[in-house]
XYZ file of C-alpha atoms in Angstrom:
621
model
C 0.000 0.000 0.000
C 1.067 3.274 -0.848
C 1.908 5.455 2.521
C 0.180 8.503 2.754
C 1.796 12.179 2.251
C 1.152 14.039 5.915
C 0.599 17.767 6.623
C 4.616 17.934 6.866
C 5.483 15.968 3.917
C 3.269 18.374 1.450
C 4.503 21.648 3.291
C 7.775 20.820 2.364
C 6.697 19.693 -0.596
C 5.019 23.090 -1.270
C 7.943 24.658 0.181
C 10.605 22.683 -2.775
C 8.192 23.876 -5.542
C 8.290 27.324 -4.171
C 11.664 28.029 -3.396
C 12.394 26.430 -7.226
C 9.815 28.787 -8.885
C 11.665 31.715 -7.232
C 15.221 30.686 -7.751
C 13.583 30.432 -11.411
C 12.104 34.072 -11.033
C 15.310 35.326 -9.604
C 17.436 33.936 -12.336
C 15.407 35.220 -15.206
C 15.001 38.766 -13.596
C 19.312 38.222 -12.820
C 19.353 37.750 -16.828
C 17.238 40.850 -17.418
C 18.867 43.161 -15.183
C 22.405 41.659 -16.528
C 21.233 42.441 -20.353
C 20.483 45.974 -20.188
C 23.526 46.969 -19.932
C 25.490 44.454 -21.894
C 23.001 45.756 -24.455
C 23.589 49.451 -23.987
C 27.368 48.481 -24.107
C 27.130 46.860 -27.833
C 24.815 49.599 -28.271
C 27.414 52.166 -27.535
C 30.276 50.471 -29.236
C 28.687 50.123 -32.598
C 26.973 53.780 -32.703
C 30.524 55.071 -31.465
C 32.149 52.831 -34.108
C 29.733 54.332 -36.682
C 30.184 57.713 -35.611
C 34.062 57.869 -35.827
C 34.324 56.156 -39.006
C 33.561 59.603 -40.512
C 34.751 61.842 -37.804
C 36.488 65.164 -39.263
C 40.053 65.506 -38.371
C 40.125 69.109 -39.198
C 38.208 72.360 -38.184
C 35.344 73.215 -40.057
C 33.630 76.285 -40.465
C 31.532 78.391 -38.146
C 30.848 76.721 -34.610
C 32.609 73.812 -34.750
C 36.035 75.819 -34.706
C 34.441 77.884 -32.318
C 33.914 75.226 -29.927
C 37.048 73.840 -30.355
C 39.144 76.562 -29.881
C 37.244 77.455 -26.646
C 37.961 74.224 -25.385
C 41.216 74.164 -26.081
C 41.964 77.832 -24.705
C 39.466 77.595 -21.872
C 37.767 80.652 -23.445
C 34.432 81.503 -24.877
C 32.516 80.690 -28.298
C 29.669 82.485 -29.658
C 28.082 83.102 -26.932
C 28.271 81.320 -23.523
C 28.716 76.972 -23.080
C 30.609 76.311 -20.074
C 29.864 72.556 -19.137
C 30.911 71.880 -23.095
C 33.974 74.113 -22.898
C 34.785 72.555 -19.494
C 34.292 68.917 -20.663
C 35.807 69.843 -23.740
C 38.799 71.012 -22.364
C 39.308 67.596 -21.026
C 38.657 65.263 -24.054
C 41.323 68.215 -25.871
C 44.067 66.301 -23.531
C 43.860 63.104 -25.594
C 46.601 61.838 -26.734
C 45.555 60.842 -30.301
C 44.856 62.813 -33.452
C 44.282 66.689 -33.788
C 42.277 68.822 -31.152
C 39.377 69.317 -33.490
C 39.428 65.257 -33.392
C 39.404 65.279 -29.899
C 36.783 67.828 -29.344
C 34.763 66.089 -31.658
C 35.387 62.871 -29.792
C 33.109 64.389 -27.369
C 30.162 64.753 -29.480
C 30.704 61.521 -30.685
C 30.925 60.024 -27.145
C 27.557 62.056 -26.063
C 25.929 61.033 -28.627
C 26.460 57.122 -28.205
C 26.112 57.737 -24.529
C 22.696 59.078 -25.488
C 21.680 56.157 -27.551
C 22.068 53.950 -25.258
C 20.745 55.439 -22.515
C 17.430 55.418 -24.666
C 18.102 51.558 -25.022
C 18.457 51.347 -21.397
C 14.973 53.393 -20.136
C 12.744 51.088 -22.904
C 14.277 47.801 -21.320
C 13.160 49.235 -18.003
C 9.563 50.659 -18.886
C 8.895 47.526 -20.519
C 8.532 45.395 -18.140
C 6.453 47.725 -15.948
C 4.384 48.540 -18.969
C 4.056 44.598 -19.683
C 4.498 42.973 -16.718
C 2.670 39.518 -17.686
C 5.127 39.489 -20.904
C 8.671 39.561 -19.748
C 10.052 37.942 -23.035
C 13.377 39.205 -22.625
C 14.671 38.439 -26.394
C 11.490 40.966 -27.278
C 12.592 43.632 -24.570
C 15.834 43.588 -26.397
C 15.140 43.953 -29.559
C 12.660 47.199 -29.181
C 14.600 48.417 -26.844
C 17.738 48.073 -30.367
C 15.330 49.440 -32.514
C 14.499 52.447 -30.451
C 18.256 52.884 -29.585
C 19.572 53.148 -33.526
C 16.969 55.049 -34.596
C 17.536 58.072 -32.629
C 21.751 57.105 -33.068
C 20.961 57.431 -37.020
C 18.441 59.839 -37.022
C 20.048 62.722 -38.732
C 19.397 65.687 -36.669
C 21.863 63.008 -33.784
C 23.816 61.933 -36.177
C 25.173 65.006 -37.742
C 25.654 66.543 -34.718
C 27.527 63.673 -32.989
C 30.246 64.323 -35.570
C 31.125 67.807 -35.431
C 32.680 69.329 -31.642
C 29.002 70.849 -30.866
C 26.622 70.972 -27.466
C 23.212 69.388 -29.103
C 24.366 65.490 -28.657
C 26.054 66.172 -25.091
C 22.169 68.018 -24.425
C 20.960 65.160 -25.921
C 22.366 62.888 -22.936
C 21.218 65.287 -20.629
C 17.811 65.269 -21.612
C 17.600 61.588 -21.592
C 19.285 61.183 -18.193
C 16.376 63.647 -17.116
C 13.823 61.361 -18.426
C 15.045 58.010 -17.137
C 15.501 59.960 -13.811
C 12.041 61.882 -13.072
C 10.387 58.360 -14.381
C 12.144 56.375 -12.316
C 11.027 58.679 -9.271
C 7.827 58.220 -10.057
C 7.974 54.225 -10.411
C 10.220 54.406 -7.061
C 9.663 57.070 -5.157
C 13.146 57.892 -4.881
C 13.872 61.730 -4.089
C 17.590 60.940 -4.871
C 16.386 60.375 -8.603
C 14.298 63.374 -8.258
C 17.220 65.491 -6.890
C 19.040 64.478 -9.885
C 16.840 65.076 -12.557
C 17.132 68.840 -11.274
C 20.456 68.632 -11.103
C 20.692 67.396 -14.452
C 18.248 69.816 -15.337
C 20.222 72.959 -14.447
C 23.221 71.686 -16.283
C 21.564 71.347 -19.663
C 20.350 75.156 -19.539
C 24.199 75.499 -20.068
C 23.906 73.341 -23.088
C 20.523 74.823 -24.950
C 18.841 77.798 -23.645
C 15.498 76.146 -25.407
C 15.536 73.445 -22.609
C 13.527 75.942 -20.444
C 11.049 75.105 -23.371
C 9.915 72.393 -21.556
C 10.285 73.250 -17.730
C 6.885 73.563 -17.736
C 6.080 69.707 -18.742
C 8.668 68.687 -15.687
C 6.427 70.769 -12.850
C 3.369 69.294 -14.539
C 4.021 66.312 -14.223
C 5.591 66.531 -10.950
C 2.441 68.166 -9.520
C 0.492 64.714 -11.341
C 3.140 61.992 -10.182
C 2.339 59.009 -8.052
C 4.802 60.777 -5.864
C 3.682 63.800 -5.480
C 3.498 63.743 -2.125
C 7.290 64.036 -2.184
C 7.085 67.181 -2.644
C 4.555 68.660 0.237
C 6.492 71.323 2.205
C 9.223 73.609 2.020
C 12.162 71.178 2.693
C 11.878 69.032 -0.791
C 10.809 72.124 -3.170
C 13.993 73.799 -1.745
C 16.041 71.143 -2.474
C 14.618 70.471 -6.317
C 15.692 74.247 -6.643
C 18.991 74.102 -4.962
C 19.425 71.908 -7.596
C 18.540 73.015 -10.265
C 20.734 76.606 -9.223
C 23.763 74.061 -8.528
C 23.499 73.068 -12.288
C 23.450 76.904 -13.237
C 26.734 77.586 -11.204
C 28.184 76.279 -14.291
C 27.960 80.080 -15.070
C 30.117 81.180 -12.760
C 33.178 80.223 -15.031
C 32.414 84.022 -16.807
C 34.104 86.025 -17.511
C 35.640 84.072 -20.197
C 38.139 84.686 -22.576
C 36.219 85.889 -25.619
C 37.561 84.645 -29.251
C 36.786 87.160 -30.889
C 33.194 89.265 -32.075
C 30.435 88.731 -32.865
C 30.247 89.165 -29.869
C 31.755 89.943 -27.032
C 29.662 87.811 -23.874
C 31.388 88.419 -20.541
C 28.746 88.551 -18.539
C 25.215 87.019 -17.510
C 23.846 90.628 -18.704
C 25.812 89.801 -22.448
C 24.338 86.451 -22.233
C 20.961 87.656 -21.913
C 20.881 90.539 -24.193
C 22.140 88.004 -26.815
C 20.342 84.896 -26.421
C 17.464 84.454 -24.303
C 16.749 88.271 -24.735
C 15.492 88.475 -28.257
C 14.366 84.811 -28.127
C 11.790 85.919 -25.403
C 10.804 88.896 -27.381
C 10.118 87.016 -30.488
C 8.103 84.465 -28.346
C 5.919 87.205 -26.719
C 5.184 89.135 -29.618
C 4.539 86.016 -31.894
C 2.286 84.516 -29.778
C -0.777 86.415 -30.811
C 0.582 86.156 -34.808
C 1.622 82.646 -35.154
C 0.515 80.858 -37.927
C -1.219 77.260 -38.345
C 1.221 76.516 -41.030
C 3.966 76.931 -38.906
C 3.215 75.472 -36.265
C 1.733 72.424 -38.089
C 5.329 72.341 -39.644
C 7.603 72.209 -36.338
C 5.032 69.734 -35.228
C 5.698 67.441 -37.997
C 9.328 68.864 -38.745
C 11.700 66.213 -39.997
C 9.273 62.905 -38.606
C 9.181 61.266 -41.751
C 12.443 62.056 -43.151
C 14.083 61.053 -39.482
C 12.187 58.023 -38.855
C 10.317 57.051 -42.745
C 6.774 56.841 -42.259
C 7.054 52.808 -40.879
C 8.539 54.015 -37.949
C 5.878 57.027 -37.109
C 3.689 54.928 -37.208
C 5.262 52.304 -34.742
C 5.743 55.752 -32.401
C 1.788 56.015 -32.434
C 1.408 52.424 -31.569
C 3.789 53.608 -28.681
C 1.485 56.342 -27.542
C -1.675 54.150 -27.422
C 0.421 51.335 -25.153
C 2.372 53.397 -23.109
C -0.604 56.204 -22.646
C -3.064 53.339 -21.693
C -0.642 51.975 -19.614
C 0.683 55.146 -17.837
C -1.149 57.903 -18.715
C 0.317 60.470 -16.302
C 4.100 59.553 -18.723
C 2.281 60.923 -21.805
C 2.511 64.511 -20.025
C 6.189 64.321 -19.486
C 6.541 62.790 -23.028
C 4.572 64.617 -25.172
C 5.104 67.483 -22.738
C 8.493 67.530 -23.902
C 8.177 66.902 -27.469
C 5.101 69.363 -27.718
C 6.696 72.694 -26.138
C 10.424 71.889 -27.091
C 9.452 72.229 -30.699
C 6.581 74.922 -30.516
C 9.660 76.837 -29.070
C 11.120 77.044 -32.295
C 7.708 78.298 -34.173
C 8.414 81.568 -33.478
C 11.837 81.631 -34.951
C 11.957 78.910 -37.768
C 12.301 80.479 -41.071
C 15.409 82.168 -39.777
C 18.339 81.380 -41.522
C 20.648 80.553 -38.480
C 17.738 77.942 -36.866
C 16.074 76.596 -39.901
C 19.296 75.401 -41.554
C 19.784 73.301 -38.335
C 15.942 72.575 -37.240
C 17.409 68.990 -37.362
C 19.874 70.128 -34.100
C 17.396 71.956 -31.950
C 14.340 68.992 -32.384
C 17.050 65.931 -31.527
C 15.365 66.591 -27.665
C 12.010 65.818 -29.195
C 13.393 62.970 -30.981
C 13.929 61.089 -27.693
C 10.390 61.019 -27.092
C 9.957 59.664 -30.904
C 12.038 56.466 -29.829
C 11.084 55.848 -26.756
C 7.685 55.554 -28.383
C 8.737 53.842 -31.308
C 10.616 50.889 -29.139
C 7.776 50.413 -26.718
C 5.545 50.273 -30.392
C 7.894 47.340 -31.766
C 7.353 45.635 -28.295
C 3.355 46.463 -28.714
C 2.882 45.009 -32.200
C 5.128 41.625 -31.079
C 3.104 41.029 -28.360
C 0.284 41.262 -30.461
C 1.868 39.005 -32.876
C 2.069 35.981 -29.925
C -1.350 36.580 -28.862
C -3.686 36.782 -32.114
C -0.531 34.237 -33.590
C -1.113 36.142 -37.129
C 1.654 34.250 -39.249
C 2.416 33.924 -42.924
C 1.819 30.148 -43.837
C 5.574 29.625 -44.930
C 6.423 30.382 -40.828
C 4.176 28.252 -39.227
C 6.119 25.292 -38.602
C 9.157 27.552 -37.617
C 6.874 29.297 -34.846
C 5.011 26.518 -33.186
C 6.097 28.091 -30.093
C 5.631 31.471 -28.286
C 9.130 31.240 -27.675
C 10.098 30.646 -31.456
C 7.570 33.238 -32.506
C 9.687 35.866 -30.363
C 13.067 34.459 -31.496
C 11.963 34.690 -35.099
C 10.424 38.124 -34.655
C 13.426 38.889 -32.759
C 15.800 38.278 -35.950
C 13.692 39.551 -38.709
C 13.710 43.111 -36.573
C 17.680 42.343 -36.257
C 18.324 42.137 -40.339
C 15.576 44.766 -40.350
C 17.943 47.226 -38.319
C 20.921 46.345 -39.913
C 19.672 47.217 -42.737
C 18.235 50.389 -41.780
C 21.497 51.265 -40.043
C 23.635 50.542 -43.746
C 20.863 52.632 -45.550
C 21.147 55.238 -43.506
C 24.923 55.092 -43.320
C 25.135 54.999 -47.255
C 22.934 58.156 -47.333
C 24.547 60.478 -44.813
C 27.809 59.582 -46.143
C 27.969 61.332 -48.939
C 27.285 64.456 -47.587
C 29.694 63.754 -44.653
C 32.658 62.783 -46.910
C 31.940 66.019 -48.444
C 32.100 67.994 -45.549
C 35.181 66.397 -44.198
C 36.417 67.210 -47.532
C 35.518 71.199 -47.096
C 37.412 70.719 -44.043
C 40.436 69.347 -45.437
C 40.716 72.117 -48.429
C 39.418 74.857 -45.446
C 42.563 73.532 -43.861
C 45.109 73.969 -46.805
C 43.928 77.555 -47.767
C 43.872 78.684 -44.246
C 47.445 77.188 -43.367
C 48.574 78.676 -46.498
C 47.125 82.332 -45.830
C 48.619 82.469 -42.684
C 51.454 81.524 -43.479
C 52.267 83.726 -46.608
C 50.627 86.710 -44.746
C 53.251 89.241 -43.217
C 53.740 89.474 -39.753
C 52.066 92.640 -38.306
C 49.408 92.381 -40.961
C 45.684 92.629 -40.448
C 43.228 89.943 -41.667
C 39.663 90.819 -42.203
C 37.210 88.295 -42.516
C 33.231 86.838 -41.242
C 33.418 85.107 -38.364
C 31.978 81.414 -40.567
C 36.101 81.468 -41.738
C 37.299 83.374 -38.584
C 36.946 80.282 -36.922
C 39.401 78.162 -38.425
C 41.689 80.351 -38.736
C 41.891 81.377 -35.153
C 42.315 77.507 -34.774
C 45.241 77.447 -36.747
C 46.598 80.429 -34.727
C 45.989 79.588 -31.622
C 46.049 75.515 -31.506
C 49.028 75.441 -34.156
C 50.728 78.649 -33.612
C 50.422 79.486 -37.550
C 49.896 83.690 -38.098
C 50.805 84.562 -34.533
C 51.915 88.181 -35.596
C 48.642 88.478 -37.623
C 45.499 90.218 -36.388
C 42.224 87.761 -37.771
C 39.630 90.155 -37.777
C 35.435 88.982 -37.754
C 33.550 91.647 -39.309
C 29.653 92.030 -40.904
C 30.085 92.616 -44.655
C 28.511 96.020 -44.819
C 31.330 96.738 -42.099
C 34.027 95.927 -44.677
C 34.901 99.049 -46.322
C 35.121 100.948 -42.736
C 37.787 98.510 -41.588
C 39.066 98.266 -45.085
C 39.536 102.308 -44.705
C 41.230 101.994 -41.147
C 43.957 103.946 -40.549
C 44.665 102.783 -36.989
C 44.503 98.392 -38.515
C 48.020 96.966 -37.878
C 49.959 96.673 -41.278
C 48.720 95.619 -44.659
C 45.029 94.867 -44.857
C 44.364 91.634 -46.559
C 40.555 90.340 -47.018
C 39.081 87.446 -47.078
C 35.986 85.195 -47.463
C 33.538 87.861 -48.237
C 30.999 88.950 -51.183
C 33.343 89.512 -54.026
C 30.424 92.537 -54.436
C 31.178 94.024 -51.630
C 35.351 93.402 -52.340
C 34.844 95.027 -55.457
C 34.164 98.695 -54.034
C 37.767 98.716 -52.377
C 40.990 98.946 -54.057
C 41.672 95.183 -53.063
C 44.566 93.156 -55.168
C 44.354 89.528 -55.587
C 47.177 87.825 -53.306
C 45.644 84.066 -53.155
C 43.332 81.639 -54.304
C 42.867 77.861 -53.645
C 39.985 76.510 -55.599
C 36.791 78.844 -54.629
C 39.177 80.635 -51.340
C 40.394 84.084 -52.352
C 42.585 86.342 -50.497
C 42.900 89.954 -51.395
C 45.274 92.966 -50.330
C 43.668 96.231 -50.112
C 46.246 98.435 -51.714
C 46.383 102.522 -52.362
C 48.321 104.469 -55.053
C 51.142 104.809 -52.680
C 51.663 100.847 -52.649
C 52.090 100.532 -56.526
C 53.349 104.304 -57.413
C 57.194 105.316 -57.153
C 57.487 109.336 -56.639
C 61.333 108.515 -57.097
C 63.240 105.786 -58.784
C 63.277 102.649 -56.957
C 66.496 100.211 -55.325
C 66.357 97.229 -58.242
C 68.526 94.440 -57.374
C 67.967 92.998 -60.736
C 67.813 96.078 -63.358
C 66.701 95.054 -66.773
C 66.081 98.225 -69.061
C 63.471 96.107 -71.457
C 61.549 98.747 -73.855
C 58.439 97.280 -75.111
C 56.660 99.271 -78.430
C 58.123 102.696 -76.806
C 54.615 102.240 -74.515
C 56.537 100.413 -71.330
C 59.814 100.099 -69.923
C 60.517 96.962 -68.003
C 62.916 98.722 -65.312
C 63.862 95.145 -63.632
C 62.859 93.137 -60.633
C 63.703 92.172 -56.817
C 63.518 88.927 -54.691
C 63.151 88.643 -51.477
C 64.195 86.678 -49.973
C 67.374 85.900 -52.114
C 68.095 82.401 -51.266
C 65.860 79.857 -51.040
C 65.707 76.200 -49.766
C 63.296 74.164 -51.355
C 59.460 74.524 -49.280
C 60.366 78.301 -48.672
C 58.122 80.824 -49.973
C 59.553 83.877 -51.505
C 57.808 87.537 -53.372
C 58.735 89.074 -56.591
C 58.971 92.545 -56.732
C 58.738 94.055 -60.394
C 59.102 97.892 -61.918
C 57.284 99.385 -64.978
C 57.384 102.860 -66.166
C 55.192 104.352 -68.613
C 56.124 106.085 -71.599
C 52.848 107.043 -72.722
C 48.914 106.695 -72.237
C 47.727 103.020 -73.477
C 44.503 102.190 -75.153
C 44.690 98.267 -73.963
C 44.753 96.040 -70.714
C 48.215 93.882 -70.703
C 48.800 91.023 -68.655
C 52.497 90.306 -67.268
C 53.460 86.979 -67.016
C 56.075 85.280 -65.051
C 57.375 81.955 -66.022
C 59.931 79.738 -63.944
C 62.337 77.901 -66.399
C 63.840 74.860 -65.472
C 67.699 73.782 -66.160
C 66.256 71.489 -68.910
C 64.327 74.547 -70.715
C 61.019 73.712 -69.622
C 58.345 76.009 -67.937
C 58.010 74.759 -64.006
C 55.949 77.142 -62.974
C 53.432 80.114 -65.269
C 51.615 82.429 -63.351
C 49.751 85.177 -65.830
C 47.758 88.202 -64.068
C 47.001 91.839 -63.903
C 49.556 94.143 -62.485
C 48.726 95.252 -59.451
C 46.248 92.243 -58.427
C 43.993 94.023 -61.055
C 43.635 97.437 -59.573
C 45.999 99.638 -61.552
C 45.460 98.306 -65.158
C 47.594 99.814 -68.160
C 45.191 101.513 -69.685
C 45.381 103.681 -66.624
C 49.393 104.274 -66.402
């Protein structure tokens, strides 16, 4: 006969079955927590990989010299960025490359950081948005596709490879995110602490961040934790830091760069930046139009994310919303007033050109939705078991349904990735390219350029070339000056400017109405002198080292010539210095040409021009 189980037989029984079920538990949710960030590591690495395979070794023009040089003198760019100048200053340390590299290494690094800091908040919403589905193999894989498509979207992408502050906001942003959510799911003020903290820093990184300060108290005021923040005690502490972030602005006055313009002060900083963006925020308000605002709204959503992936994002809104409702007002808080900030400015040359920079905050929120969208439509996939005939057998299982899904949204991303790659590259190679010839012409210029000279130029080619002067030490005795173009023939005119004037990199219009002789040109770079009659016309016969006496048709004497210097090794530079004098008024325009003849007879080197750079023709001697 077959003994009995007693009371203490099946409570240990029980007791076996239980503890294995939780060491079962325990292991899976060891695997999940383990994943994450082995994920967000691969993540990282490949985005970063991506990133510096097309990485610019040289300074390019505008702000990314700007930001490079500040780093790398501890000084100021356009206007106020201390955390990035601070930070940059560090990564300019590196051992390996050029500074502009290195400064761009930061970018590069934020904006990997940022990826996978998105691929680490979906892996932890979705189990507390799903918590009956913990299919790790499907957390993954949204969580990937969510990840690379705000590492490839272009406004991230582009900015992750030139030294700027959007993909180092970008991580800030996030971090803010994954910190006030986690306070709400939690409860735990040290998360809330830091999201201020966090908060304060990135107003040092895009002034448009306060965009969206009002989506942060709203949703504060709404949280499941809102009782964290009854009394005096906690709000003072949110704000302490929040002004602990802003302290970053203490490191002012910096060393300015050069104008436009000169910000020294909190005082500068507002009358520049947040000043007039205010005032074309107040008095727009009243005057916007639908059209515009319908076309921040939608700014760039197709073209960032192709129409397969908005769609996915709305998917994301219905799960996560129904899910978590009181998220959607962070979320689409966020996306909402960060990009109705720029309404009342796009159309503006110096913001539309870059729309894709100022709405990479917004495209956070775009992922996020889109991952927890993938994770949406799989689920639905296991429960309604909807599966082309040819997959059947390969999907008996939930388990092989996921795995299978799990792949095709693997290739799927790959191949996204590689089509995205093979379109931004082109325009990337060519930009990298503009550096590289930006780099010749501007070595070249300062180089040739006298010492004591003046250089007048914008402030787009100012850049590099105070990169070359002050990282390299190229031009040290010449003055780079940034001026407006309708400022040009002032400074042009300046008797107090330090030497010779030269110009360059302006409206050959506007070079046209001064006396301005060509000095150089590499491919569409020109350099010009600004010369007077005093520069080309002798009032008594000149020193010639190398007298000639050449009569040509009674009309010109060729007096002879000088070099300077009058030795050369081979690499040096050197000026010729030649004499005409007129023997009577001429009808026509002649061209002197000077050819370099080797030992063997042939021409080495032809260079044909006007005298004078073109300013004193012949038919004016």
């Amino acid at each position: 006969m077959t003994p009995a189980l007693g009371i203490a037989d099946l409570t240990h029984l029980h007791r076996r079955v239980q503890l294995r079920g939780t060491s079962r538990v325990r292991s899976a949710v060891g695997v999940l927590s383990l994943g994450p960030a082995l994920g967000a590591v691969a993540v990282f690495a490949t985005v970063l990989g991506v990133y510096l395979a097309l990485l610019p070794a040289d300074p390019m023009l505008g702000d990314p010299s700007s930001f490079t040089v500040a780093a790398y003198r501890l000084g100021q760019p356009h206007f106020p960025y201390p955390l990035h100048t601070l930070l940059g200053s560090v990564f300019t340390k590196l051992p390996w490359s050029t500074v502009a590299w290195r400064v761009g290494l930061l970018s590069a690094v934020a904006g990997a950081g940022s990826a996978s800091v998105v691929y680490l908040l979906v892996c932890r919403m979705l189990p507390k948005l799903y918590p009956r589905s913990h299919a790790i193999i499907a957390v993954h894989s949204s969580a990937g596709v969510a990840a690379l498509s705000f590492a490839f979207s272009s406004g991230l992408w582009r900015a992750s490879e030139i030294p700027e502050v959007y993909s180092l906001n970008a991580l800030f942003t996030v971090a803010v995110l994954v910190l006030m959510l986690r306070w709400d799911d939690t409860g735990s003020r040290r998360s809330l602490y830091l999201a201020a903290l966090f908060y304060g820093l990135s107003l040092g990184l895009q002034y448009l961040n306060l965009a969206f300060l009002p989506a942060l108290v709203l949703f504060a005021m709404i949280s499941a934790r809102r009782s964290d923040l009854r009394g005096v005690k906690p709000l003072a502490f949110v704000g302490a830091f929040v002004v602990l972030g802003l302290l970053q602005f203490i490191y002012l006055p910096l060393r300015p760069l050069g104008p436009p313009p000169d910000v020294s002060t909190l005082g500068d900083y507002w009358d520049f930046a947040l000043g007039p963006w205010f005032d074309i925020v107040m008095g727009s308000v009243g005057e916007m139009e639908w059209r515009v605002v319908r076309r921040v709204a939608g700014a760039l959503l197709v073209e960032e994310f192709s129409i397969i992936g908005v769609l996915l994002a709305a998917v994301g809104v219905w799960a996560w919303g129904s899910r978590r409702p009181r998220h959607l007002v962070l979320l689409l808080g966020l996306f909402v007033l960060s990009r109705l900030a720029l309404a009342p400015v796009v159309g503006l040359p110096s913001v539309d050109s870059s729309l894709g920079f100022f709405i990479v905050p917004s495209s956070i929120v775009v992922t996020l939705f889109i991952g927890v969208g993938v994770f949406a439509v799989q689920d639905a996939l296991r429960r309604v078991r909807i599966v082309p005939g040819a997959l059947r057998p390969a999907v008996a299982s939930d388990a092989a349904l996921r795995w299978v899904v799990a792949a095709l949204l693997i290739v799927g991303s790959a191949a996204y990735v590689f089509g995205r790659y093979s379109d931004h590259k082109p325009a990337q190679v060519a930009a990298k390219a503009l550096a590289e010839d930006t780099a010749s012409y501007s070595r070249a210029l300062l180089e040739h350029l006298p010492a004591g000279s003046t250089l007048l130029t914008d402030w787009t080619f100012g850049t590099p070339l105070w990169y070359y002067q002050f990282v390299e030490g190229l031009g040290r005795g010449v003055e780079v000056r940034s001026v407006w173009p309708e400022e040009l023939p002032a400074h042009a005119a300046d008797p107090n400017a330090r030497g010779d004037i030269y110009v360059t990199h302006h409206p050959e219009e506007v070079i046209r109405t001064l006396s301005a002789a060509r000095f150089l040109q590499y491919k569409w770079m020109k350099a010009y002198r600004v010369v007077s009659p005093e520069d080309y016309l002798a009032g008594a016969p000149p020193a010639i080292s190398h007298p000639a006496e050449v009569n040509l048709a009674n009309e010109i004497v060729f007096l002879g010539y000088n070099l300077k210097p009058t030795s050369l090794r081979p690499g040096e530079s050197f000026q010729v210095e030649y004499f005409w004098k007129a023997l009577a008024r001429m009808r026509n325009n002649y061209e002197v040409f000077v050819h370099f003849v080797g030992s063997d007879g042939r021409t080495a080197f032809q260079q044909d021009h006007l005298p004078v750079g073109g300013v004193y023709s012949t038919s004016e001697w």
